Coordinates of C-alpha atoms and ligand atoms in Angstrom, one line a residue:
Chain A
M288 CA -4.5 -26.3 42.7
T289 CA -8.3 -26.4 42.0
I290 CA -9.3 -23.0 42.2
P291 CA -7.6 -21.1 39.2
P292 CA -5.6 -18.3 39.9
N293 CA -6.8 -14.6 40.3
A294 CA -3.9 -12.5 40.3
L295 CA -0.4 -12.0 38.8
C296 CA 2.4 -11.6 41.3
F297 CA 5.9 -10.4 40.7
G298 CA 9.0 -10.4 42.1
D299 CA 12.6 -10.4 42.0
E300 CA 13.0 -14.4 41.8
F301 CA 9.9 -14.7 39.2
P302 CA 10.0 -14.5 36.0
A303 CA 9.2 -11.0 34.7
S304 CA 5.8 -12.2 33.0
G305 CA 4.7 -12.9 36.8
I306 CA 3.3 -15.8 38.3
P307 CA -0.2 -16.4 38.7
C308 CA -1.4 -17.1 41.8
L309 CA -4.8 -17.2 44.1
V310 CA -5.4 -14.2 45.9
H311 CA -7.8 -14.8 49.8
V312 CA -8.8 -11.7 51.5
E313 CA -8.9 -12.3 55.0
G314 CA -9.5 -10.0 58.2
H315 CA -5.7 -8.8 58.7
G316 CA -4.6 -9.2 55.5
L317 CA -4.0 -11.3 52.1
T318 CA -3.1 -14.6 51.6
I319 CA -1.5 -15.6 48.1
T320 CA -1.1 -19.2 47.1
F321 CA 1.5 -20.1 44.6
P322 CA 0.6 -23.1 42.5
S323 CA 3.1 -25.8 42.3
D324 CA 5.1 -26.2 39.3
H325 CA 4.1 -30.1 38.8
D326 CA 0.8 -31.5 39.7
E327 CA 2.1 -33.5 42.3
G328 CA 4.0 -30.9 44.1
E329 CA 2.9 -28.7 47.4
S330 CA 1.6 -25.3 46.7
R331 CA 3.2 -22.2 48.5
S332 CA 1.3 -19.4 50.6
E333 CA 2.5 -16.2 51.6
S334 CA 0.9 -14.0 54.1
V335 CA 0.7 -10.3 53.8
S336 CA -0.5 -7.8 56.1
F337 CA -2.5 -4.8 55.0
S338 CA -0.4 -2.2 57.2
T339 CA 2.8 -3.3 54.8
V340 CA 0.7 -2.7 51.5
T341 CA 0.7 0.0 49.2
V342 CA -1.8 0.7 46.7
S343 CA -2.1 2.3 43.1
A344 CA -3.9 1.8 39.8
G345 CA -1.6 0.1 37.0
G346 CA -1.8 -1.7 33.9
L347 CA -2.1 -1.0 30.4
D348 CA -5.2 0.9 31.1
H349 CA -5.0 1.9 34.4
D350 CA -7.6 -0.6 35.5
Q351 CA -5.7 -2.6 37.3
L352 CA -5.1 -2.5 41.1
V353 CA -1.6 -2.7 42.2
L354 CA -0.9 -3.8 45.4
T355 CA 3.0 -3.6 46.4
W356 CA 4.9 -4.7 50.0
T357 CA 8.6 -5.9 51.1
G358 CA 7.9 -9.4 51.8
S359 CA 10.7 -11.6 53.8
T360 CA 11.9 -12.5 50.0
G361 CA 12.2 -9.3 48.6
P362 CA 9.8 -6.6 46.8
R363 CA 6.6 -7.7 45.6
T364 CA 4.0 -6.1 43.6
L365 CA 0.6 -8.3 42.7
Y366 CA -2.0 -7.3 40.1
L367 CA -5.5 -7.4 40.6
K368 CA -8.1 -7.3 37.9
N369 CA -10.4 -9.6 39.1
P370 CA -13.7 -7.7 40.3
A371 CA -14.8 -9.8 43.2
V372 CA -11.5 -9.6 44.7
I373 CA -10.7 -6.3 44.3
R374 CA -14.4 -5.5 45.9
A375 CA -13.3 -8.0 48.9
F376 CA -10.0 -5.9 49.1
R377 CA -12.1 -2.7 49.6
Q378 CA -14.1 -3.8 51.8
A379 CA -11.6 -5.4 54.3
A380 CA -8.9 -3.0 53.7
P381 CA -8.6 -0.7 57.5
E382 CA -8.9 2.9 57.4
H383 CA -5.2 3.8 55.9
L384 CA -5.5 2.2 52.9
S385 CA -9.3 3.9 52.3
R386 CA -7.4 7.0 51.1
P387 CA -5.0 6.0 48.6
L388 CA -8.0 2.9 47.2
E389 CA -10.1 5.9 46.6
Q390 CA -7.3 7.4 44.9
A391 CA -6.8 4.8 42.4
A392 CA -10.5 4.4 42.1
Q393 CA -10.3 8.0 40.9
Q394 CA -7.7 7.2 38.4
V395 CA -9.4 4.4 36.9
R396 CA -12.2 6.9 36.6
Q397 CA -10.4 9.9 35.1
V398 CA -8.7 7.5 32.3
R399 CA -12.0 6.2 31.4
Q400 CA -13.6 9.7 31.1
R401 CA -10.5 11.0 29.3
H402 CA -10.7 8.5 26.6
R403 CA -14.5 9.4 26.7
T404 CA -13.8 13.1 26.3
V405 CA -11.0 12.7 23.7
W406 CA -13.2 9.9 21.5
T407 CA -16.1 12.7 21.6
V408 CA -14.2 15.3 20.7
V409 CA -12.4 13.5 17.5
G410 CA -15.8 12.2 16.8
A411 CA -17.3 15.3 16.7
T412 CA -14.3 16.9 14.9
L413 CA -14.8 14.2 12.1
V414 CA -18.5 14.8 11.7
A415 CA -17.9 18.5 11.4
L416 CA -15.3 17.9 9.1
V417 CA -17.1 15.8 7.2
L418 CA -20.5 17.8 7.0
G419 CA -17.9 20.8 6.2
L420 CA -16.8 18.8 3.0
W421 CA -19.8 17.8 2.1
F422 CA -21.5 21.3 2.3
G423 CA -18.4 22.3 0.3
S424 CA -16.8 24.7 2.4
D425 CA -13.7 25.7 1.3
V426 CA -12.0 26.7 4.4
L427 CA -11.8 23.2 5.7
V428 CA -10.6 21.6 2.2
E429 CA -8.2 24.5 2.2
L430 CA -6.9 23.4 5.7
A431 CA -6.6 19.5 4.3
V432 CA -4.9 21.1 1.4
D433 CA -2.4 22.7 3.8
R434 CA -1.4 19.8 5.7
I435 CA -0.5 17.7 2.8
P436 CA 3.2 18.0 1.7
V437 CA 4.3 19.0 -1.7
E438 CA 5.8 15.7 -2.3
W439 CA 2.8 13.5 -2.1
E440 CA 1.2 16.0 -4.2
Q441 CA 4.1 15.6 -7.0
K442 CA 3.9 11.6 -6.6
L443 CA 0.1 11.9 -7.3
G444 CA 0.6 14.2 -10.5
E445 CA 3.6 12.6 -11.8
S446 CA 2.4 9.1 -11.7
A447 CA -0.3 10.4 -13.7
Y448 CA 1.6 12.5 -16.2
R449 CA 3.8 9.4 -16.9
E450 CA 0.7 7.4 -17.3
F451 CA -0.7 9.5 -19.7
L452 CA 2.6 10.3 -22.0
A453 CA 3.0 6.6 -22.0
G454 CA 0.4 6.6 -24.4
Q455 CA 1.1 9.8 -26.4
D456 CA 3.4 11.0 -29.3
V457 CA 5.7 13.3 -27.4
T458 CA 7.6 15.8 -29.2
K459 CA 11.2 15.5 -28.0
D460 CA 13.0 18.8 -29.3
G461 CA 12.6 21.2 -32.0
P462 CA 11.5 24.8 -32.0
A463 CA 7.7 24.4 -30.7
V464 CA 9.6 22.3 -27.4
A465 CA 12.1 25.2 -27.2
A466 CA 9.3 28.1 -27.1
V467 CA 7.1 26.2 -24.8
K468 CA 10.1 25.7 -22.5
E469 CA 11.3 29.8 -22.9
M470 CA 7.6 30.3 -21.5
T471 CA 7.6 28.3 -18.9
Q472 CA 10.6 29.5 -17.3
R473 CA 10.0 33.0 -17.9
L474 CA 7.0 32.7 -16.0
A475 CA 7.9 30.0 -13.2
G476 CA 10.8 32.7 -12.9
Q477 CA 8.5 35.3 -11.4
V478 CA 7.4 32.5 -8.7
P479 CA 10.3 32.8 -6.2
N480 CA 10.7 30.4 -3.8
S481 CA 8.1 27.9 -5.4
P482 CA 8.1 24.3 -4.3
Y483 CA 7.2 23.2 -7.9
R484 CA 9.9 22.3 -10.7
F485 CA 7.7 22.7 -13.8
E486 CA 7.9 19.9 -16.1
V487 CA 6.8 20.7 -19.9
T488 CA 6.2 18.3 -22.2
V489 CA 4.8 19.4 -25.8
V490 CA 2.4 16.2 -27.3
K491 CA 2.0 15.9 -30.9
S492 CA -1.8 15.9 -31.8
D493 CA -4.4 17.8 -33.3
V494 CA -6.5 18.3 -30.2
V495 CA -6.5 21.7 -28.8
N496 CA -5.6 21.1 -25.1
A497 CA -3.3 22.0 -22.5
F498 CA -3.4 20.9 -18.8
A499 CA -1.1 20.9 -15.6
L500 CA -1.3 18.1 -13.3
P501 CA -1.0 18.7 -9.6
G502 CA 2.8 19.2 -8.7
G503 CA 3.8 21.0 -11.5
Y504 CA 3.6 18.3 -14.7
V505 CA 2.2 20.8 -17.8
V506 CA 1.2 19.2 -21.0
V507 CA 0.9 21.1 -24.1
F508 CA -0.8 19.6 -27.3
T509 CA 0.6 21.0 -30.6
G510 CA -3.1 21.5 -31.7
L511 CA -3.5 24.3 -29.2
M512 CA -0.3 25.5 -30.3
K513 CA -1.6 25.8 -34.1
K514 CA -4.5 27.6 -33.4
A515 CA -2.5 30.3 -31.5
D516 CA -1.5 33.6 -33.5
S517 CA 0.9 34.7 -31.2
P518 CA 3.5 33.0 -28.7
E519 CA 1.7 35.5 -26.2
E520 CA -1.4 33.3 -26.3
V521 CA 0.0 30.1 -25.6
A522 CA 1.8 31.9 -23.1
G523 CA -2.0 32.9 -21.5
V524 CA -2.9 29.4 -21.4
L525 CA 0.4 28.4 -19.3
A526 CA 0.0 31.0 -17.4
H527 CA -3.7 29.8 -16.6
E528 CA -2.2 26.0 -16.2
L529 CA 1.0 27.2 -14.0
N530 CA -1.6 29.0 -11.1
H531 CA -3.9 26.1 -10.7
V532 CA -1.0 24.5 -10.0
L533 CA 0.6 26.7 -7.4
Q534 CA -2.9 27.6 -6.1
R535 CA -3.4 23.6 -5.6
H536 CA -6.6 23.7 -7.2
G537 CA -6.0 19.9 -8.2
L538 CA -5.8 18.7 -4.6
E539 CA -8.5 21.2 -3.8
R540 CA -11.2 19.2 -6.2
I541 CA -9.5 15.9 -4.8
I542 CA -10.2 16.3 -1.3
K543 CA -13.3 17.6 -2.1
Q544 CA -14.3 15.0 -4.2
L545 CA -13.1 12.3 -1.8
G546 CA -14.5 13.9 1.0
F547 CA -15.3 11.3 3.9
V548 CA -12.8 8.7 2.9
A549 CA -9.9 10.9 2.5
V550 CA -10.1 12.1 5.6
V551 CA -10.7 8.7 7.3
S552 CA -8.0 7.5 5.5
I553 CA -5.4 10.3 6.5
V554 CA -6.7 10.2 10.2
L555 CA -6.0 6.6 10.1
G556 CA -2.8 7.3 9.1
N557 CA -2.8 5.6 5.6
P558 CA -1.8 8.4 3.2
P559 CA 0.0 6.7 1.2
G560 CA -3.3 4.9 -0.1
L561 CA -4.7 8.2 -1.2
G562 CA -3.9 6.9 -5.1
G563 CA -5.5 4.0 -4.7
V564 CA -8.7 5.1 -3.2
M565 CA -8.7 7.7 -5.9
K566 CA -8.4 5.2 -8.6
Q567 CA -11.3 2.5 -6.4
L568 CA -13.5 5.9 -7.1
G569 CA -12.5 6.7 -10.5
I570 CA -11.4 9.9 -9.7
D571 CA -8.9 10.9 -13.0
L572 CA -6.7 13.7 -12.6
M573 CA -6.9 14.2 -16.6
T574 CA -10.9 14.8 -17.0
M575 CA -11.0 16.5 -13.6
K576 CA -13.1 20.1 -13.9
F577 CA -12.0 22.7 -11.6
G578 CA -14.7 25.0 -10.3
R579 CA -15.9 28.4 -11.2
A580 CA -13.7 30.2 -8.2
Q581 CA -10.9 28.0 -9.1
E582 CA -11.2 29.4 -12.7
T583 CA -11.6 32.7 -11.8
E584 CA -8.3 32.7 -9.7
A585 CA -6.6 30.9 -12.0
D586 CA -7.2 33.8 -14.6
V587 CA -6.6 36.5 -12.7
T588 CA -3.5 35.2 -10.9
G589 CA -2.6 34.2 -14.9
L590 CA -2.9 37.3 -15.7
Q591 CA -1.0 39.0 -13.2
L592 CA 1.8 36.1 -13.3
L593 CA 1.8 37.4 -17.2
Y594 CA 2.4 41.0 -16.5
R595 CA 5.2 40.2 -14.3
A596 CA 7.2 38.2 -16.8
K597 CA 6.5 41.0 -19.3
I598 CA 4.5 39.2 -21.5
N599 CA 1.6 41.0 -23.3
P600 CA -1.8 39.5 -21.5
E601 CA -3.4 41.2 -24.2
G602 CA -3.1 37.2 -26.0
M603 CA -4.3 35.9 -23.1
I604 CA -7.8 37.2 -23.4
T605 CA -7.8 37.2 -27.1
F606 CA -6.7 33.6 -27.3
F607 CA -9.6 32.7 -24.7
Q608 CA -12.0 34.6 -26.7
R609 CA -11.1 32.9 -30.2
L610 CA -11.2 29.4 -28.6
A611 CA -14.6 30.4 -27.4
E612 CA -15.8 31.8 -30.8
K613 CA -14.9 29.3 -33.5
D614 CA -16.6 26.2 -33.3
E615 CA -14.1 24.2 -35.4
G616 CA -11.8 21.1 -34.6
R617 CA -11.6 19.3 -31.1
V618 CA -11.0 22.1 -29.0
E619 CA -10.8 20.2 -25.7
W620 CA -9.6 22.8 -23.4
L621 CA -12.9 24.5 -23.4
S622 CA -14.7 21.1 -21.9
T623 CA -12.8 21.6 -18.8
H624 CA -12.2 25.5 -19.0
P625 CA -16.1 26.5 -20.2
M626 CA -15.6 30.4 -21.7
S627 CA -17.9 32.8 -21.3
S628 CA -18.1 36.4 -22.2
A629 CA -18.5 37.0 -18.4
R630 CA -14.6 35.6 -18.0
A631 CA -13.5 37.6 -21.0
D632 CA -15.1 40.7 -19.7
H633 CA -13.6 40.0 -16.2
L634 CA -10.4 39.9 -17.6
K635 CA -10.3 42.8 -19.8
A636 CA -11.3 44.7 -16.5
Q637 CA -8.8 43.4 -14.5
L638 CA -5.8 44.4 -17.2
A639 CA -7.5 48.0 -17.6
A640 CA -7.3 48.3 -13.7
M641 CA -3.4 47.7 -14.2
P642 CA -0.2 50.5 -15.2
K643 CA 0.3 49.8 -18.9
P644 CA 2.2 46.1 -19.3
K645 CA 5.9 46.7 -20.7
A646 CA 5.9 43.4 -22.8
E647 CA 9.6 41.9 -24.0
P648 CA 9.7 40.0 -27.0
F649 CA 10.4 36.0 -26.3
T650 CA 14.1 34.6 -28.1
F651 CA 12.3 32.6 -30.8
E652 CA 10.4 33.7 -34.1
W653 CA 6.9 32.2 -33.6
A654 CA 6.8 31.8 -37.8
T655 CA 9.5 29.6 -37.3
V656 CA 7.6 27.5 -34.4
R657 CA 4.5 27.2 -36.7
A658 CA 6.6 26.2 -39.7
G659 CA 8.3 23.6 -37.3
L660 CA 4.5 22.6 -36.4
G661 CA 3.8 22.4 -40.3
V662 CA 1.0 25.4 -40.6
P663 CA 1.6 26.8 -43.9
S664 CA 2.9 30.3 -43.9
A665 CA 0.1 32.0 -45.7
A666 CA -2.2 31.1 -42.5
I667 CA 0.0 33.5 -40.6
P668 CA -1.9 36.7 -40.2
Chain B
M195 CA -2.9 -30.7 22.3
K196 CA 1.0 -30.8 21.6
S197 CA 2.4 -27.7 19.7
E198 CA 5.8 -27.7 18.3
I199 CA 8.0 -25.2 16.2
L200 CA 9.6 -26.8 13.3
Y201 CA 12.5 -25.1 11.5
P202 CA 12.9 -22.6 13.9
G203 CA 14.7 -19.3 12.3
A204 CA 13.2 -17.3 10.0
F205 CA 11.2 -19.6 7.9
P206 CA 9.5 -21.7 10.9
M207 CA 6.4 -23.5 11.0
V208 CA 4.4 -24.9 13.4
R209 CA 3.2 -28.3 14.2
I210 CA -0.1 -28.7 16.3
E211 CA -1.4 -32.3 17.4
L212 CA -5.0 -32.3 18.1
A213 CA -6.6 -35.1 20.0
E214 CA -10.4 -36.2 18.6
G215 CA -12.5 -33.3 19.3
E216 CA -10.0 -30.5 19.9
K217 CA -10.1 -27.4 17.7
I218 CA -7.4 -24.4 17.6
K219 CA -8.3 -20.5 16.2
A220 CA -5.8 -19.6 13.7
E221 CA -5.0 -17.0 11.3
S222 CA -7.3 -17.4 7.8
G223 CA -4.6 -18.3 5.2
A224 CA -2.3 -19.6 8.2
M225 CA -2.8 -23.5 7.0
V226 CA -0.1 -25.1 5.0
A227 CA -1.3 -29.1 5.4
C228 CA -3.5 -30.9 7.5
S229 CA -4.5 -34.5 8.6
P230 CA -7.6 -35.5 6.8
T231 CA -9.4 -35.6 10.1
I232 CA -9.3 -32.1 10.6
D233 CA -12.3 -29.7 9.2
I234 CA -12.0 -26.1 8.7
E235 CA -14.3 -23.6 9.7
S236 CA -14.5 -19.7 8.9
K237 CA -15.7 -18.4 12.0
M238 CA -16.1 -14.8 12.7
E239 CA -14.5 -13.8 16.4
G240 CA -16.4 -11.4 18.1
G241 CA -19.6 -11.7 15.9
F242 CA -20.0 -9.9 12.9
L243 CA -19.2 -6.4 14.3
G244 CA -16.0 -7.2 16.0
A245 CA -14.8 -8.9 12.8
L246 CA -15.8 -5.7 10.9
S247 CA -14.5 -3.3 13.0
R248 CA -11.3 -5.3 13.1
K249 CA -11.1 -5.7 9.5
F250 CA -12.1 -2.1 9.0
L251 CA -9.6 -0.5 11.9
T252 CA -6.9 -2.6 12.1
G253 CA -6.5 -4.2 8.6
E254 CA -6.8 -7.8 10.1
K255 CA -8.3 -10.5 7.7
F256 CA -12.2 -10.4 7.9
F257 CA -12.1 -14.2 9.4
F258 CA -10.4 -16.5 12.0
Q259 CA -10.7 -20.1 11.1
T260 CA -11.2 -22.8 13.3
L261 CA -9.1 -25.9 12.8
R262 CA -11.6 -29.3 14.5
A263 CA -10.4 -32.4 14.7
S264 CA -13.6 -33.5 14.4
R265 CA -13.2 -36.7 12.6
G266 CA -10.4 -38.4 14.6
A267 CA -7.2 -37.3 16.0
G268 CA -4.9 -35.5 14.0
E269 CA -2.3 -32.4 13.3
V270 CA -2.2 -29.2 11.4
L271 CA 1.0 -27.5 9.9
L272 CA 0.7 -23.1 10.2
A273 CA 3.1 -21.0 8.9
S274 CA 2.8 -17.3 8.5
T275 CA 2.9 -15.3 5.4
V276 CA 6.2 -13.1 5.7
P277 CA 9.6 -14.4 7.0
G278 CA 9.6 -14.4 10.8
E279 CA 10.2 -16.3 13.9
V280 CA 7.6 -17.8 15.6
V281 CA 6.8 -17.8 19.7
I282 CA 4.8 -20.0 21.5
L283 CA 3.4 -18.3 25.0
E284 CA 0.7 -20.4 27.5
L285 CA -2.3 -18.2 28.7
D286 CA -3.1 -19.4 32.6
G287 CA -6.6 -17.2 32.8
V288 CA -4.9 -14.1 34.9
N289 CA -2.1 -13.1 32.3
E290 CA -3.4 -11.0 29.6
Y291 CA -1.6 -10.2 25.7
M292 CA -1.9 -7.1 23.5
V293 CA -1.0 -8.4 20.2
Q294 CA -0.1 -5.7 17.2
K295 CA -2.5 -7.0 14.1
D296 CA -0.2 -9.1 12.5
G297 CA 0.9 -10.9 15.3
F298 CA -1.2 -13.4 16.0
L299 CA -0.8 -16.8 14.2
A300 CA -3.0 -19.2 16.3
G301 CA -4.9 -19.8 19.4
A302 CA -6.1 -22.4 21.9
D303 CA -10.1 -22.8 21.5
G304 CA -9.8 -21.4 25.0
V305 CA -7.8 -18.2 24.3
T306 CA -10.3 -15.4 23.6
I307 CA -9.8 -12.5 21.0
D308 CA -11.3 -9.4 21.6
S309 CA -10.7 -6.1 19.5
Q310 CA -9.7 -3.5 21.9
M311 CA -9.9 0.2 21.1
Q312 CA -6.6 2.2 22.4
S313 CA -6.9 5.3 23.7
M314 CA -6.8 7.8 20.9
T315 CA -3.3 9.6 21.0
R316 CA -1.8 6.0 21.0
G317 CA -3.9 5.0 18.1
L318 CA -3.5 8.7 16.4
L319 CA -0.1 8.8 16.9
G320 CA 1.6 5.2 17.6
G321 CA 0.6 4.0 13.8
E322 CA -1.0 1.0 14.7
G323 CA -4.6 1.7 14.1
F324 CA -7.0 2.0 16.7
F325 CA -7.6 -1.5 17.7
L326 CA -5.0 -3.8 19.0
L327 CA -5.9 -7.8 19.5
K328 CA -6.5 -8.4 23.7
M329 CA -5.7 -12.0 23.9
S330 CA -6.8 -13.4 27.2
G331 CA -8.3 -17.2 28.5
K332 CA -6.6 -20.3 29.0
G333 CA -4.6 -22.1 26.5
M334 CA -1.7 -21.7 24.0
L335 CA -1.0 -18.8 22.0
V336 CA 0.9 -18.2 18.8
L337 CA 3.0 -15.3 17.6
N338 CA 4.5 -14.5 14.8
S339 CA 7.1 -11.5 13.6
F340 CA 8.8 -9.9 10.7
G341 CA 12.4 -11.1 11.4
A342 CA 13.3 -12.6 14.8
I343 CA 11.2 -12.1 18.1
H344 CA 13.1 -10.5 21.1
K345 CA 11.4 -10.9 24.5
I346 CA 11.8 -7.9 27.0
E347 CA 11.2 -8.8 30.7
L348 CA 10.4 -5.8 33.0
K349 CA 10.4 -5.8 36.2
P350 CA 7.9 -3.4 38.3
G351 CA 8.7 -0.3 37.5
Q352 CA 11.5 -0.4 34.8
E353 CA 11.3 1.0 31.7
Y354 CA 12.3 0.6 28.4
I355 CA 11.6 2.5 24.7
V356 CA 10.7 0.7 21.6
D357 CA 9.8 2.1 18.1
N358 CA 6.5 1.2 17.6
S359 CA 6.6 -0.4 14.2
H360 CA 8.7 -3.1 16.1
L361 CA 5.8 -4.0 18.4
V362 CA 4.7 -7.3 18.3
A363 CA 2.7 -7.9 22.0
W364 CA 3.3 -6.9 25.3
S365 CA 1.5 -8.3 28.8
S366 CA -1.6 -5.9 29.8
T367 CA 0.3 -5.6 32.9
T368 CA 2.7 -3.0 31.4
S369 CA 1.9 0.4 30.7
Y370 CA 3.1 2.8 27.9
N371 CA 3.2 6.1 26.7
I372 CA 4.1 7.3 22.9
E373 CA 6.9 9.4 22.4
K374 CA 7.8 11.6 19.7
A375 CA 11.1 10.5 18.2
T376 CA 11.4 13.2 15.8
S377 CA 10.4 16.7 15.0
G378 CA 7.6 17.0 11.9
W379 CA 4.0 14.9 12.7
V380 CA 3.9 15.1 8.4
A381 CA 7.1 12.9 8.3
S382 CA 5.7 10.5 10.6
F383 CA 2.4 10.7 8.9
T384 CA 3.9 9.5 6.0
S385 CA 6.3 7.0 7.0
G386 CA 4.6 5.8 9.8
E387 CA 7.7 6.0 12.0
G388 CA 9.2 8.7 14.5
F389 CA 7.3 7.2 17.3
V390 CA 8.4 5.2 20.1
C391 CA 6.8 3.3 22.7
R392 CA 7.9 4.0 26.4
F393 CA 7.2 0.9 28.2
R394 CA 6.9 0.8 31.7
G395 CA 6.8 -2.8 33.7
P396 CA 6.3 -5.2 35.1
G397 CA 5.7 -7.3 32.3
L398 CA 6.7 -8.8 28.9
V399 CA 7.0 -6.8 25.6
F400 CA 7.7 -9.0 22.3
I401 CA 9.8 -7.1 19.7
Q402 CA 10.4 -8.3 15.6
S403 CA 14.0 -7.3 14.7
R404 CA 12.8 -6.1 11.2
N405 CA 10.0 -3.1 11.0
P406 CA 7.7 -4.5 7.7
G407 CA 6.7 -1.0 6.6
G408 CA 10.8 0.1 6.7
F409 CA 10.9 -2.8 4.4
G410 CA 7.9 -2.6 2.0
A411 CA 9.8 1.1 1.7
W412 CA 13.0 -0.2 1.0
V413 CA 11.3 -3.0 -1.6
R414 CA 10.0 -0.2 -3.5
Q415 CA 12.8 1.6 -4.4
F416 CA 13.9 -1.0 -6.6
I417 CA 10.5 -1.5 -8.1
P418 CA 10.5 0.5 -11.3
V419 CA 7.7 2.9 -12.3
S420 CA 5.9 1.8 -15.1
E421 CA 6.4 4.1 -17.9
Ligands
ZN259 ZN1 -8.7 26.2 -16.0

């Protein structure tokens, strides 16, 4: 056969992939010529009358013309894709086929139309999302954050946590660790049904800092504990940090900073790459600053948490104020938590609006904790 | 052009004999060895944008290589990166195959490779990205898989359900719908699993006996987290 095949024919005795064939449209119907198996062999032909053929659209994108009929050798299905053959068929086809032909054509148009519509909607949504993120629409960020399972957040936070701790002098036990654990337990106990299991580590360092990573990984530096005059002050910082976790502030920042890339990678179904994308873009969980609204939220919810845990919230306010005033040592916490008098005033107002707190003491002695940290006992006020 | 699968099974290699002037397309990195008469050209199939979109949306390598027997007849040896079977198909000008991004190993020069956008739901839910490689034209097409390749033959109207992570290639005469296998779309988001394709014949569907994503997840649990 010299003319290349232009259609695929399926039938019971043919392989499932179909047999390539040459379709000729004639006045009465179709002539289908099958190539011979070997070059010298005779090619074989079948004729089909229009009257026996039914017509539909088929194939992966419903863009092929499918003809079916029952011939002398059983059912036959013919897939036509070649535009010239399809045109010839439409022209030659008798009256009774014109309606199904029109329906098939309609189906093809509908599929194309639907594809176009869906892509337009998705494109518009993507653009809206990107613009929304770009202009910092918190609603969209929150929507995106809501979709991210806690397990991802924990994985993200945990890897940063382990990486950070690897280079630190970790205090494994002792009064300071016990004290921080007790505070965290009392605070976390006031958040029922929380998906987060808080893990706290005390790091031996004179840096005055504490932070919480997404997923509930908390680090407290001994420098911060040494600065505190009472356990309530440390508990105040912890309450604030725990609320960054509970309100998922870290994720909000990540989504905001990643913006387009995050959305695209999530939409395209490659969320495990999120951590890698963050690394590429140089987003560091450790030095990530929260927004002012997030700080206020963590302050206020932290204050309420202290109140529910029956820890005197005054400690939080006095500690914040003292950290801001004294310009001594490396108060790293301030670089991520800029202190302002407005912030303390806001907290004071919040506290004044609450009923009188009923404080319960901790089981440990703060003096013992401080002595364990190497603070001379005379320094205790 | 003559082709032969050496060492059929998990670690096969394909030998392709080229007459002088003949050339083939191969996935970049697929070439293991060749005669000194073979020249290797990196060519961007489908132009720069085609290559770029392929790269971006299917994660496919940017270039296909063209291996040309420009200085006399010779042979090339090709193999894929992952352990898995190889299958050689013959395109006759009318049959066309859709191939998953990692399924292509090599093709004759007469084989045309197009990136084809799939419908939105298929792209979103299928976890195969939005683009597939569409193979048309004439000549030999070499596919590779992860694990063994299994051929499913579908008669007209016959249906079959396949986990989408096991798909390698399928004829364009088939049609398919993505269906949810489990509830909870977030779970399928993270694992890329939980969706199946309901294929409808006529045509062939080639599946692989192992799931690359599942294997990756299995390996990952043995890799210690750096402390
Ligand atoms: Zn804060």
